[in-house]
Amino acid sequence: MQQIVYYIASSIDGYIAGKDDDISGFVMTGNGVEKYLAELQDFTTVIMGRKTYEFGYKHGLSPGQPAYPHMTHFIFSDSLQFENADPKVNVVKRDISELEKIQQLATSNIYLCGGGQFAGWLLDQQKIDVIKLKLNPLIQGQGTRLFGDSKSSYTLEFVDSEAYENGLQIMTYHVKYNKN
């Protein structure tokens, strides 16, 4: 089964977006952003929640179109529907069996694109394998938390850390779940 990689930008205080979904304070240019964009090319499958997909509408995404043209999309939602969606855009129910089917069929590791609530649900289900945190030199104070309302507590195994221009750091961790 393919691993799920939560590759996400965050403020120092753990927010992936500020008040009213504001991301304007995040580093948007430079060699760290270039590395992130290059690494996205290695993924053929992306998963996200409805709110993350709809966030793309504010940035020019049309409903039913892929946010990442080279990836097959699975949007976890019980309410989202499209007419004439691109074949690469699939809406699935928020269900572990659906996620496991995706993991079995994926041809690469799976990119978990944003969504604090969805990421929190996946963490609660012990389904996030790798966290690649794009740590931004910013304190948001409020907004969307990295793992939403999740109260799960797990240890991370440090893998790598790289510093880039504009104060951006990319840190990689494996999530260590306590298997009984």
PDB file of N, CA, C and O in Angstrom, residues 98-158:
ATOM      1  N   GLU A  98     -12.710   3.392   1.573  1.00  0.00           N
ATOM      2  CA  GLU A  98     -12.436   4.143   0.334  1.00  0.00           C
ATOM      3  C   GLU A  98     -10.968   4.547   0.270  1.00  0.00           C
ATOM      4  O   GLU A  98     -10.311   4.426  -0.764  1.00  0.00           O
ATOM      5  N   LEU A  99     -10.447   5.027   1.402  1.00  0.00           N
ATOM      6  CA  LEU A  99      -9.053   5.435   1.458  1.00  0.00           C
ATOM      7  C   LEU A  99      -8.126   4.247   1.189  1.00  0.00           C
ATOM      8  O   LEU A  99      -7.153   4.365   0.431  1.00  0.00           O
ATOM      9  N   GLU A 100      -8.418   3.119   1.767  1.00  0.00           N
ATOM     10  CA  GLU A 100      -7.569   1.943   1.577  1.00  0.00           C
ATOM     11  C   GLU A 100      -7.592   1.458   0.134  1.00  0.00           C
ATOM     12  O   GLU A 100      -6.574   1.013  -0.390  1.00  0.00           O
ATOM     13  N   LYS A 101      -8.740   1.573  -0.549  1.00  0.00           N
ATOM     14  CA  LYS A 101      -8.807   1.239  -1.984  1.00  0.00           C
ATOM     15  C   LYS A 101      -7.876   2.159  -2.777  1.00  0.00           C
ATOM     16  O   LYS A 101      -7.154   1.712  -3.665  1.00  0.00           O
ATOM     17  N   ILE A 102      -7.916   3.442  -2.450  1.00  0.00           N
ATOM     18  CA  ILE A 102      -7.056   4.418  -3.131  1.00  0.00           C
ATOM     19  C   ILE A 102      -5.586   4.067  -2.896  1.00  0.00           C
ATOM     20  O   ILE A 102      -4.782   4.067  -3.826  1.00  0.00           O
ATOM     21  N   GLN A 103      -5.240   3.734  -1.659  1.00  0.00           N
ATOM     22  CA  GLN A 103      -3.856   3.378  -1.339  1.00  0.00           C
ATOM     23  C   GLN A 103      -3.401   2.148  -2.115  1.00  0.00           C
ATOM     24  O   GLN A 103      -2.250   2.069  -2.530  1.00  0.00           O
ATOM     25  N   GLN A 104      -4.277   1.193  -2.305  1.00  0.00           N
ATOM     26  CA  GLN A 104      -3.918  -0.028  -3.025  1.00  0.00           C
ATOM     27  C   GLN A 104      -3.768   0.212  -4.523  1.00  0.00           C
ATOM     28  O   GLN A 104      -2.928  -0.423  -5.166  1.00  0.00           O
ATOM     29  N   LEU A 105      -4.549   1.121  -5.068  1.00  0.00           N
ATOM     30  CA  LEU A 105      -4.530   1.368  -6.514  1.00  0.00           C
ATOM     31  C   LEU A 105      -3.516   2.428  -6.950  1.00  0.00           C
ATOM     32  O   LEU A 105      -3.141   2.475  -8.116  1.00  0.00           O
ATOM     33  N   ALA A 106      -3.082   3.272  -6.037  1.00  0.00           N
ATOM     34  CA  ALA A 106      -2.169   4.373  -6.381  1.00  0.00           C
ATOM     35  C   ALA A 106      -0.838   3.813  -6.893  1.00  0.00           C
ATOM     36  O   ALA A 106      -0.366   2.769  -6.440  1.00  0.00           O
ATOM     37  N   THR A 107      -0.249   4.542  -7.823  1.00  0.00           N
ATOM     38  CA  THR A 107       1.037   4.129  -8.413  1.00  0.00           C
ATOM     39  C   THR A 107       2.219   4.882  -7.815  1.00  0.00           C
ATOM     40  O   THR A 107       3.352   4.675  -8.227  1.00  0.00           O
ATOM     41  N   SER A 108       1.947   5.757  -6.866  1.00  0.00           N
ATOM     42  CA  SER A 108       3.000   6.492  -6.154  1.00  0.00           C
ATOM     43  C   SER A 108       2.495   6.737  -4.736  1.00  0.00           C
ATOM     44  O   SER A 108       1.342   6.450  -4.432  1.00  0.00           O
ATOM     45  N   ASN A 109       3.358   7.282  -3.899  1.00  0.00           N
ATOM     46  CA  ASN A 109       2.863   7.746  -2.617  1.00  0.00           C
ATOM     47  C   ASN A 109       1.772   8.775  -2.880  1.00  0.00           C
ATOM     48  O   ASN A 109       1.704   9.361  -3.959  1.00  0.00           O
ATOM     49  N   ILE A 110       0.927   9.001  -1.901  1.00  0.00           N
ATOM     50  CA  ILE A 110      -0.259   9.841  -2.066  1.00  0.00           C
ATOM     51  C   ILE A 110      -0.040  11.181  -1.375  1.00  0.00           C
ATOM     52  O   ILE A 110       0.331  11.231  -0.201  1.00  0.00           O
ATOM     53  N   TYR A 111      -0.283  12.248  -2.119  1.00  0.00           N
ATOM     54  CA  TYR A 111      -0.148  13.605  -1.605  1.00  0.00           C
ATOM     55  C   TYR A 111      -1.428  13.992  -0.879  1.00  0.00           C
ATOM     56  O   TYR A 111      -2.506  14.042  -1.474  1.00  0.00           O
ATOM     57  N   LEU A 112      -1.317  14.260   0.416  1.00  0.00           N
ATOM     58  CA  LEU A 112      -2.425  14.797   1.195  1.00  0.00           C
ATOM     59  C   LEU A 112      -2.322  16.309   1.104  1.00  0.00           C
ATOM     60  O   LEU A 112      -1.404  16.911   1.650  1.00  0.00           O
ATOM     61  N   CYS A 113      -3.261  16.897   0.372  1.00  0.00           N
ATOM     62  CA  CYS A 113      -3.239  18.335   0.127  1.00  0.00           C
ATOM     63  C   CYS A 113      -4.112  19.044   1.150  1.00  0.00           C
ATOM     64  O   CYS A 113      -5.339  18.987   1.082  1.00  0.00           O
ATOM     65  N   GLY A 114      -3.456  19.674   2.076  1.00  0.00           N
ATOM     66  CA  GLY A 114      -4.137  20.558   3.010  1.00  0.00           C
ATOM     67  C   GLY A 114      -5.365  20.004   3.696  1.00  0.00           C
ATOM     68  O   GLY A 114      -5.652  18.822   3.626  1.00  0.00           O
ATOM     69  N   GLY A 115      -6.038  20.903   4.326  1.00  0.00           N
ATOM     70  CA  GLY A 115      -7.248  20.570   5.037  1.00  0.00           C
ATOM     71  C   GLY A 115      -6.974  20.113   6.446  1.00  0.00           C
ATOM     72  O   GLY A 115      -6.745  18.925   6.681  1.00  0.00           O
ATOM     73  N   GLY A 116      -6.951  21.024   7.379  1.00  0.00           N
ATOM     74  CA  GLY A 116      -6.677  20.673   8.767  1.00  0.00           C
ATOM     75  C   GLY A 116      -7.660  19.668   9.336  1.00  0.00           C
ATOM     76  O   GLY A 116      -7.260  18.716  10.006  1.00  0.00           O
ATOM     77  N   GLN A 117      -8.951  19.843   9.069  1.00  0.00           N
ATOM     78  CA  GLN A 117      -9.947  18.907   9.595  1.00  0.00           C
ATOM     79  C   GLN A 117      -9.760  17.524   8.985  1.00  0.00           C
ATOM     80  O   GLN A 117      -9.792  16.517   9.683  1.00  0.00           O
ATOM     81  N   PHE A 118      -9.560  17.468   7.669  1.00  0.00           N
ATOM     82  CA  PHE A 118      -9.374  16.185   6.990  1.00  0.00           C
ATOM     83  C   PHE A 118      -8.078  15.529   7.458  1.00  0.00           C
ATOM     84  O   PHE A 118      -8.050  14.328   7.750  1.00  0.00           O
ATOM     85  N   ALA A 119      -7.007  16.301   7.578  1.00  0.00           N
ATOM     86  CA  ALA A 119      -5.734  15.757   8.068  1.00  0.00           C
ATOM     87  C   ALA A 119      -5.882  15.253   9.501  1.00  0.00           C
ATOM     88  O   ALA A 119      -5.322  14.203   9.856  1.00  0.00           O
ATOM     89  N   GLY A 120      -6.639  15.968  10.325  1.00  0.00           N
ATOM     90  CA  GLY A 120      -6.887  15.516  11.689  1.00  0.00           C
ATOM     91  C   GLY A 120      -7.631  14.200  11.721  1.00  0.00           C
ATOM     92  O   GLY A 120      -7.317  13.306  12.517  1.00  0.00           O
ATOM     93  N   TRP A 121      -8.613  14.049  10.848  1.00  0.00           N
ATOM     94  CA  TRP A 121      -9.360  12.788  10.751  1.00  0.00           C
ATOM     95  C   TRP A 121      -8.434  11.657  10.334  1.00  0.00           C
ATOM     96  O   TRP A 121      -8.465  10.565  10.915  1.00  0.00           O
ATOM     97  N   LEU A 122      -7.573  11.917   9.344  1.00  0.00           N
ATOM     98  CA  LEU A 122      -6.624  10.896   8.909  1.00  0.00           C
ATOM     99  C   LEU A 122      -5.639  10.539  10.019  1.00  0.00           C
ATOM    100  O   LEU A 122      -5.297   9.365  10.201  1.00  0.00           O
ATOM    101  N   LEU A 123      -5.178  11.535  10.760  1.00  0.00           N
ATOM    102  CA  LEU A 123      -4.282  11.269  11.885  1.00  0.00           C
ATOM    103  C   LEU A 123      -4.993  10.426  12.938  1.00  0.00           C
ATOM    104  O   LEU A 123      -4.419   9.459  13.456  1.00  0.00           O
ATOM    105  N   ASP A 124      -6.227  10.752  13.237  1.00  0.00           N
ATOM    106  CA  ASP A 124      -7.007   9.971  14.206  1.00  0.00           C
ATOM    107  C   ASP A 124      -7.162   8.517  13.752  1.00  0.00           C
ATOM    108  O   ASP A 124      -7.241   7.611  14.576  1.00  0.00           O
ATOM    109  N   GLN A 125      -7.195   8.302  12.444  1.00  0.00           N
ATOM    110  CA  GLN A 125      -7.322   6.954  11.878  1.00  0.00           C
ATOM    111  C   GLN A 125      -5.961   6.275  11.683  1.00  0.00           C
ATOM    112  O   GLN A 125      -5.878   5.173  11.151  1.00  0.00           O
ATOM    113  N   GLN A 126      -4.886   6.970  12.067  1.00  0.00           N
ATOM    114  CA  GLN A 126      -3.497   6.489  11.925  1.00  0.00           C
ATOM    115  C   GLN A 126      -3.154   6.200  10.457  1.00  0.00           C
ATOM    116  O   GLN A 126      -2.551   5.190  10.121  1.00  0.00           O
ATOM    117  N   LYS A 127      -3.501   7.136   9.590  1.00  0.00           N
ATOM    118  CA  LYS A 127      -3.296   6.940   8.157  1.00  0.00           C
ATOM    119  C   LYS A 127      -2.247   7.861   7.544  1.00  0.00           C
ATOM    120  O   LYS A 127      -1.897   7.679   6.378  1.00  0.00           O
ATOM    121  N   ILE A 128      -1.751   8.846   8.255  1.00  0.00           N
ATOM    122  CA  ILE A 128      -0.688   9.705   7.711  1.00  0.00           C
ATOM    123  C   ILE A 128       0.644   9.039   8.030  1.00  0.00           C
ATOM    124  O   ILE A 128       0.933   8.738   9.185  1.00  0.00           O
ATOM    125  N   ASP A 129       1.441   8.795   7.002  1.00  0.00           N
ATOM    126  CA  ASP A 129       2.720   8.110   7.187  1.00  0.00           C
ATOM    127  C   ASP A 129       3.886   9.083   7.317  1.00  0.00           C
ATOM    128  O   ASP A 129       4.794   8.869   8.112  1.00  0.00           O
ATOM    129  N   VAL A 130       3.870  10.132   6.500  1.00  0.00           N
ATOM    130  CA  VAL A 130       4.976  11.089   6.444  1.00  0.00           C
ATOM    131  C   VAL A 130       4.405  12.496   6.532  1.00  0.00           C
ATOM    132  O   VAL A 130       3.376  12.793   5.913  1.00  0.00           O
ATOM    133  N   ILE A 131       5.074  13.351   7.299  1.00  0.00           N
ATOM    134  CA  ILE A 131       4.726  14.775   7.337  1.00  0.00           C
ATOM    135  C   ILE A 131       5.912  15.541   6.790  1.00  0.00           C
ATOM    136  O   ILE A 131       7.036  15.395   7.278  1.00  0.00           O
ATOM    137  N   LYS A 132       5.674  16.314   5.740  1.00  0.00           N
ATOM    138  CA  LYS A 132       6.681  17.221   5.189  1.00  0.00           C
ATOM    139  C   LYS A 132       6.154  18.622   5.474  1.00  0.00           C
ATOM    140  O   LYS A 132       5.226  19.079   4.820  1.00  0.00           O
ATOM    141  N   LEU A 133       6.734  19.245   6.475  1.00  0.00           N
ATOM    142  CA  LEU A 133       6.249  20.522   6.972  1.00  0.00           C
ATOM    143  C   LEU A 133       7.070  21.661   6.379  1.00  0.00           C
ATOM    144  O   LEU A 133       8.276  21.734   6.588  1.00  0.00           O
ATOM    145  N   LYS A 134       6.399  22.526   5.617  1.00  0.00           N
ATOM    146  CA  LYS A 134       7.034  23.739   5.099  1.00  0.00           C
ATOM    147  C   LYS A 134       6.814  24.812   6.157  1.00  0.00           C
ATOM    148  O   LYS A 134       5.787  25.490   6.163  1.00  0.00           O
ATOM    149  N   LEU A 135       7.763  24.933   7.062  1.00  0.00           N
ATOM    150  CA  LEU A 135       7.626  25.837   8.194  1.00  0.00           C
ATOM    151  C   LEU A 135       7.970  27.260   7.759  1.00  0.00           C
ATOM    152  O   LEU A 135       9.087  27.528   7.313  1.00  0.00           O
ATOM    153  N   ASN A 136       7.002  28.143   7.891  1.00  0.00           N
ATOM    154  CA  ASN A 136       7.131  29.533   7.466  1.00  0.00           C
ATOM    155  C   ASN A 136       7.455  30.437   8.652  1.00  0.00           C
ATOM    156  O   ASN A 136       6.942  30.225   9.747  1.00  0.00           O
ATOM    157  N   PRO A 137       8.265  31.464   8.423  1.00  0.00           N
ATOM    158  CA  PRO A 137       8.618  32.398   9.496  1.00  0.00           C
ATOM    159  C   PRO A 137       7.466  33.375   9.749  1.00  0.00           C
ATOM    160  O   PRO A 137       7.503  34.534   9.335  1.00  0.00           O
ATOM    161  N   LEU A 138       6.451  32.873  10.405  1.00  0.00           N
ATOM    162  CA  LEU A 138       5.198  33.608  10.533  1.00  0.00           C
ATOM    163  C   LEU A 138       4.432  33.088  11.744  1.00  0.00           C
ATOM    164  O   LEU A 138       4.412  31.877  11.985  1.00  0.00           O
ATOM    165  N   ILE A 139       3.811  33.968  12.483  1.00  0.00           N
ATOM    166  CA  ILE A 139       2.875  33.595  13.543  1.00  0.00           C
ATOM    167  C   ILE A 139       1.502  34.081  13.105  1.00  0.00           C
ATOM    168  O   ILE A 139       1.307  35.267  12.861  1.00  0.00           O
ATOM    169  N   GLN A 140       0.561  33.144  12.953  1.00  0.00           N
ATOM    170  CA  GLN A 140      -0.784  33.495  12.490  1.00  0.00           C
ATOM    171  C   GLN A 140      -1.701  33.909  13.646  1.00  0.00           C
ATOM    172  O   GLN A 140      -2.529  34.773  13.498  1.00  0.00           O
ATOM    173  N   GLY A 141      -1.600  33.196  14.768  1.00  0.00           N
ATOM    174  CA  GLY A 141      -2.433  33.513  15.913  1.00  0.00           C
ATOM    175  C   GLY A 141      -3.818  32.902  15.886  1.00  0.00           C
ATOM    176  O   GLY A 141      -4.415  32.653  16.922  1.00  0.00           O
ATOM    177  N   GLN A 142      -4.342  32.655  14.695  1.00  0.00           N
ATOM    178  CA  GLN A 142      -5.663  32.045  14.536  1.00  0.00           C
ATOM    179  C   GLN A 142      -5.809  31.556  13.111  1.00  0.00           C
ATOM    180  O   GLN A 142      -5.005  31.892  12.249  1.00  0.00           O
ATOM    181  N   GLY A 143      -6.832  30.756  12.882  1.00  0.00           N
ATOM    182  CA  GLY A 143      -7.081  30.250  11.537  1.00  0.00           C
ATOM    183  C   GLY A 143      -7.321  28.756  11.535  1.00  0.00           C
ATOM    184  O   GLY A 143      -7.920  28.207  12.458  1.00  0.00           O
ATOM    185  N   THR A 144      -6.825  28.096  10.499  1.00  0.00           N
ATOM    186  CA  THR A 144      -6.989  26.653  10.320  1.00  0.00           C
ATOM    187  C   THR A 144      -5.775  25.940  10.889  1.00  0.00           C
ATOM    188  O   THR A 144      -4.652  26.145  10.424  1.00  0.00           O
ATOM    189  N   ARG A 145      -6.014  25.097  11.890  1.00  0.00           N
ATOM    190  CA  ARG A 145      -4.920  24.379  12.545  1.00  0.00           C
ATOM    191  C   ARG A 145      -4.424  23.221  11.671  1.00  0.00           C
ATOM    192  O   ARG A 145      -5.174  22.661  10.882  1.00  0.00           O
ATOM    193  N   LEU A 146      -3.181  22.888  11.854  1.00  0.00           N
ATOM    194  CA  LEU A 146      -2.499  21.832  11.098  1.00  0.00           C
ATOM    195  C   LEU A 146      -3.277  20.524  11.087  1.00  0.00           C
ATOM    196  O   LEU A 146      -3.363  19.852  10.061  1.00  0.00           O
ATOM    197  N   PHE A 147      -3.849  20.152  12.223  1.00  0.00           N
ATOM    198  CA  PHE A 147      -4.636  18.923  12.327  1.00  0.00           C
ATOM    199  C   PHE A 147      -6.049  19.191  12.833  1.00  0.00           C
ATOM    200  O   PHE A 147      -6.642  18.362  13.519  1.00  0.00           O
ATOM    201  N   GLY A 148      -6.587  20.342  12.507  1.00  0.00           N
ATOM    202  CA  GLY A 148      -7.962  20.667  12.867  1.00  0.00           C
ATOM    203  C   GLY A 148      -8.220  20.508  14.348  1.00  0.00           C
ATOM    204  O   GLY A 148      -7.466  21.015  15.178  1.00  0.00           O
ATOM    205  N   ASP A 149      -9.273  19.782  14.677  1.00  0.00           N
ATOM    206  CA  ASP A 149      -9.671  19.576  16.067  1.00  0.00           C
ATOM    207  C   ASP A 149      -9.127  18.282  16.661  1.00  0.00           C
ATOM    208  O   ASP A 149      -9.502  17.905  17.774  1.00  0.00           O
ATOM    209  N   SER A 150      -8.266  17.577  15.937  1.00  0.00           N
ATOM    210  CA  SER A 150      -7.740  16.296  16.423  1.00  0.00           C
ATOM    211  C   SER A 150      -7.026  16.470  17.762  1.00  0.00           C
ATOM    212  O   SER A 150      -6.304  17.443  17.973  1.00  0.00           O
ATOM    213  N   LYS A 151      -7.231  15.526  18.625  1.00  0.00           N
ATOM    214  CA  LYS A 151      -6.558  15.502  19.933  1.00  0.00           C
ATOM    215  C   LYS A 151      -5.545  14.353  19.997  1.00  0.00           C
ATOM    216  O   LYS A 151      -5.020  14.041  21.054  1.00  0.00           O
ATOM    217  N   SER A 152      -5.296  13.700  18.853  1.00  0.00           N
ATOM    218  CA  SER A 152      -4.361  12.573  18.804  1.00  0.00           C
ATOM    219  C   SER A 152      -2.963  13.025  19.187  1.00  0.00           C
ATOM    220  O   SER A 152      -2.565  14.151  18.921  1.00  0.00           O
ATOM    221  N   SER A 153      -2.226  12.105  19.794  1.00  0.00           N
ATOM    222  CA  SER A 153      -0.871  12.390  20.246  1.00  0.00           C
ATOM    223  C   SER A 153       0.048  11.260  19.801  1.00  0.00           C
ATOM    224  O   SER A 153      -0.148  10.110  20.222  1.00  0.00           O
ATOM    225  N   TYR A 154       1.013  11.575  18.949  1.00  0.00           N
ATOM    226  CA  TYR A 154       1.947  10.576  18.443  1.00  0.00           C
ATOM    227  C   TYR A 154       3.352  11.157  18.406  1.00  0.00           C
ATOM    228  O   TYR A 154       3.532  12.373  18.305  1.00  0.00           O
ATOM    229  N   THR A 155       4.315  10.280  18.434  1.00  0.00           N
ATOM    230  CA  THR A 155       5.711  10.662  18.322  1.00  0.00           C
ATOM    231  C   THR A 155       6.096  10.677  16.846  1.00  0.00           C
ATOM    232  O   THR A 155       5.629   9.852  16.066  1.00  0.00           O
ATOM    233  N   LEU A 156       6.960  11.620  16.485  1.00  0.00           N
ATOM    234  CA  LEU A 156       7.463  11.688  15.120  1.00  0.00           C
ATOM    235  C   LEU A 156       8.935  11.296  15.106  1.00  0.00           C
ATOM    236  O   LEU A 156       9.677  11.607  16.027  1.00  0.00           O
ATOM    237  N   GLU A 157       9.323  10.628  14.023  1.00  0.00           N
ATOM    238  CA  GLU A 157      10.731  10.291  13.820  1.00  0.00           C
ATOM    239  C   GLU A 157      11.302  11.290  12.814  1.00  0.00           C
ATOM    240  O   GLU A 157      10.836  11.369  11.673  1.00  0.00           O
ATOM    241  N   PHE A 158      12.295  12.052  13.244  1.00  0.00           N
ATOM    242  CA  PHE A 158      12.924  13.046  12.376  1.00  0.00           C
ATOM    243  C   PHE A 158      13.648  12.350  11.233  1.00  0.00           C
ATOM    244  O   PHE A 158      14.375  11.383  11.435  1.00  0.00           O
TER     245      PHE A 158
END
